[in-house]
XYZ file of C-alpha atoms in Angstrom:
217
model
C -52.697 7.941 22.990
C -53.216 8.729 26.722
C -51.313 12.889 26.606
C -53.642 15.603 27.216
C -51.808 17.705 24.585
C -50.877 16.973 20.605
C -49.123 18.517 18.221
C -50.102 17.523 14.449
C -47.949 17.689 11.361
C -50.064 18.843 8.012
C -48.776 17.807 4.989
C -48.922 13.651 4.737
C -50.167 14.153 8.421
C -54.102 15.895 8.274
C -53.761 16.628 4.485
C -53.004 14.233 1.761
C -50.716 17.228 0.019
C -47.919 14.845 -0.746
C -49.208 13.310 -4.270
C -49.575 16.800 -5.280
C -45.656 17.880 -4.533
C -45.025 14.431 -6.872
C -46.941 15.535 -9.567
C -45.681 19.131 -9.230
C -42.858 19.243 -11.728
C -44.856 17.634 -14.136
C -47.734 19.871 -13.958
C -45.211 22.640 -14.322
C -43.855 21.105 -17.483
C -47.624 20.401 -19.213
C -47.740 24.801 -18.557
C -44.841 25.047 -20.338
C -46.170 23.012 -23.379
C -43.189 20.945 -24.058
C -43.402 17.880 -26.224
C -44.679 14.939 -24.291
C -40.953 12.959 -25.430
C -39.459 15.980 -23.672
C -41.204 16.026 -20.716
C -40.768 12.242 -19.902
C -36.954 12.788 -20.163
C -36.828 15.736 -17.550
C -39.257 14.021 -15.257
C -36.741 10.873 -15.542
C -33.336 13.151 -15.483
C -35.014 15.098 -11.974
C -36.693 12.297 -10.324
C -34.170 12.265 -7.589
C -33.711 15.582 -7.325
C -34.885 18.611 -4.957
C -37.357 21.199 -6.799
C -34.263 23.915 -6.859
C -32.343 21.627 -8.503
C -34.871 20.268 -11.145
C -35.687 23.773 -11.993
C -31.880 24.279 -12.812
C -32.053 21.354 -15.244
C -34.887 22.298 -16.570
C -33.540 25.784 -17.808
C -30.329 24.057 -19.076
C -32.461 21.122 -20.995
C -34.749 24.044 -22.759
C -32.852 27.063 -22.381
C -35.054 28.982 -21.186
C -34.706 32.655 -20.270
C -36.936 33.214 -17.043
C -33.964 32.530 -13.876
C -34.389 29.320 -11.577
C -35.632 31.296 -9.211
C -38.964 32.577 -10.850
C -39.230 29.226 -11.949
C -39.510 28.372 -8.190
C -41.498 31.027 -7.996
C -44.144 29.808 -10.407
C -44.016 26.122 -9.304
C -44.700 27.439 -5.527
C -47.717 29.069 -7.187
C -49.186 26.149 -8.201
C -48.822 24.340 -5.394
C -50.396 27.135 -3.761
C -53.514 26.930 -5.743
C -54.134 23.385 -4.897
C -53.536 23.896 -1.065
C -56.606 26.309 -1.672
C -58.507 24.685 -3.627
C -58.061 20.832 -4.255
C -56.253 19.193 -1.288
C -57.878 17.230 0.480
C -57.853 15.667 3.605
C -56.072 11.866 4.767
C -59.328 9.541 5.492
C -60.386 9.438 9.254
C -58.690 12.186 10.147
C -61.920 14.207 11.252
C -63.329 10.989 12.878
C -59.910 11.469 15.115
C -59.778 14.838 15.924
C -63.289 14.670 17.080
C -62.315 12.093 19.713
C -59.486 13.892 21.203
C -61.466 17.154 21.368
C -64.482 15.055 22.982
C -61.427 14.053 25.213
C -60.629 17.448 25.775
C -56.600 16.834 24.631
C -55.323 20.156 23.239
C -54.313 20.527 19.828
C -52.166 22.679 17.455
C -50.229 22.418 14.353
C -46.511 22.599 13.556
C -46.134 22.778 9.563
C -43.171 23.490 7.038
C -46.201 25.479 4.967
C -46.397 28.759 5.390
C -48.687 30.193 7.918
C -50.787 32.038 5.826
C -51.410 29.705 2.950
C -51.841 26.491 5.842
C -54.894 28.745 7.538
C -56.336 28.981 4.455
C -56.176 24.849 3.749
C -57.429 24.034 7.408
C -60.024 26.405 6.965
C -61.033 25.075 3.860
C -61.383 21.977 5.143
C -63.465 22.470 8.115
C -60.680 21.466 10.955
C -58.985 25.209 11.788
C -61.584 24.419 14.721
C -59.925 21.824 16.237
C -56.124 23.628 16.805
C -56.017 25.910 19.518
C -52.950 27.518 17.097
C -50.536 26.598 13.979
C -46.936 28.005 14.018
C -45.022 27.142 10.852
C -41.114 26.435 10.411
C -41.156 29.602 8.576
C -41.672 31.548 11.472
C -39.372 29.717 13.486
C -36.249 30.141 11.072
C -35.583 26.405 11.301
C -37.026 22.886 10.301
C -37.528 19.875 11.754
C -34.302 18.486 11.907
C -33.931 20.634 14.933
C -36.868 20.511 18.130
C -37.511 24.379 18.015
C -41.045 24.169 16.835
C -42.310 21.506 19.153
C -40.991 23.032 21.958
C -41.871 26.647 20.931
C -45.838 24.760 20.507
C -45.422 22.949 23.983
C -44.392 26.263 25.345
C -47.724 28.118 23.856
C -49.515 25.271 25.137
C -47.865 24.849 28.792
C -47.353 21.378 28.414
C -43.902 19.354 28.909
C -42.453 17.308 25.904
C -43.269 13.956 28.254
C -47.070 14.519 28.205
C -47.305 16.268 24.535
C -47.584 13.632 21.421
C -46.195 14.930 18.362
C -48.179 13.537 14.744
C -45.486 12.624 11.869
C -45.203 11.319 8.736
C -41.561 12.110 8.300
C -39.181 9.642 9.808
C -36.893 12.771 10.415
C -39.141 15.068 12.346
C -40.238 12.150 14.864
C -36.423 11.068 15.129
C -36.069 15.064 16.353
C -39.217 15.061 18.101
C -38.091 11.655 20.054
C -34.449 12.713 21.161
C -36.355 16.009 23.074
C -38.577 13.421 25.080
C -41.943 13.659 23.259
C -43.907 10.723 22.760
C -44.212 10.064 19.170
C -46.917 8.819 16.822
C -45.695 8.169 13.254
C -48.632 8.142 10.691
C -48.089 6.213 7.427
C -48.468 8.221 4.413
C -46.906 6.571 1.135
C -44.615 9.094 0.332
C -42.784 7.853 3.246
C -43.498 4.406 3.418
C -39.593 3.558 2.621
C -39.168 4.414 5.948
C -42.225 2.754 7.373
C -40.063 -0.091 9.408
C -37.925 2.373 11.118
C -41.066 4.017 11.841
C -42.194 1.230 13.857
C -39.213 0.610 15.350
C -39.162 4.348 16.584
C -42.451 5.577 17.775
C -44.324 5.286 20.938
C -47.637 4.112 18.570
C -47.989 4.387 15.129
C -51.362 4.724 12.846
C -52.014 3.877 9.625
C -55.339 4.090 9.222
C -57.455 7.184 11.035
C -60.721 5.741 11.233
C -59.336 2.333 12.633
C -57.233 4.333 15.116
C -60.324 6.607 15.981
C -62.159 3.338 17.146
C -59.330 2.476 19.070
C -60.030 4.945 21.662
């Protein structure tokens, strides 16, 4: 990666948050204190489903009284409390960061986690430093199915999308980031991997390992 400006994803990207979304639904059932014969159907029923619409089934299957929506609500909290507390970070990825910095590339974060609780993870984990800023999705109004927050972070950075790379894990986001000329890195994270070959066939560079791409340099 030759760009003198980056733009990093978070989730599956620094942070190795995506297990913890997998295991979400369950860890929301064990609260509940269903039977474990209960809980293995719902996880099987839902295990193609978005969290909105798992929380739907999951009020039909045990009629429950709280709405879907607190039931959001109450999942988003736990997911919350692991962001602060127990996430940690993808291997390497310090080892990395150093190097660009050392390089003096500048650096900032585009995330679909809300500002707020994504300070609070980076600065748990020692690499806030790093990012000259963060901007989330949330802010924006949009995802990444659309190039709004890469631009808006080239923008805040005064670089153009030819010399900016943009970090991904999500086939989706670099397919976006791609069509509005920015030169793509796909990182492997296995919540992904299904999508691993397009990946490859995508990018500009992909890593899969941090500290074997930090070495690189």
């Amino acid at each position: 990666m030759d760009k003198q400006f980056a733009i990093f994803d978070m989730d599956g990207t620094l942070i190795d948050s995506m297990p913890y979304w997998g295991r979400l639904l369950g860890e929301y059932l064990d609260q509940l204190r269903i039977s474990e014969e209960d809980r293995e159907y719902l996880l099987y029923r839902t295990r193609r489903m978005s969290l909105s619409e798992a929380a739907a089934v999951v009020k039909r299957e045990l009629r429950l009284e709280r709405s879907t929506q607190q039931m959001e609500n109450e999942m988003g909290d736990l997911m919350d409390a692991h962001y602060m507390t127990d996430i940690p970070l993808k291997p390497g990825i310090v080892s990395y960061l150093k190097r660009l910095r050392e390089m003096h590339v500048r650096l900032c974060v585009a995330t679909l986690t809300p500002t707020p609780l994504a300070k609070l993870c980076l600065e748990r984990l020692g690499i806030s430093k790093y990012f000259d800023f963060l901007i989330s999705c949330e802010e924006m109004g949009v995802g990444k199915e659309v190039p709004d927050i890469f631009l808006q972070c080239a923008l805040q950075m005064g670089s153009a999308p030819y010399d900016t790379a943009v970090y991904e894990d999500s086939y989706r986001a670099i397919r976006t980031a791609r069509r509005a000329g920015f030169y793509t890195v796909g990182v492997y994270d296995r919540s992904s991997a299904r999508h691993w070959e397009e990946m490859l066939l995508t990018c500009d560079e992909t890593i899969q390992d941090w500290h074997e791409a930090a070495e690189r340099f």
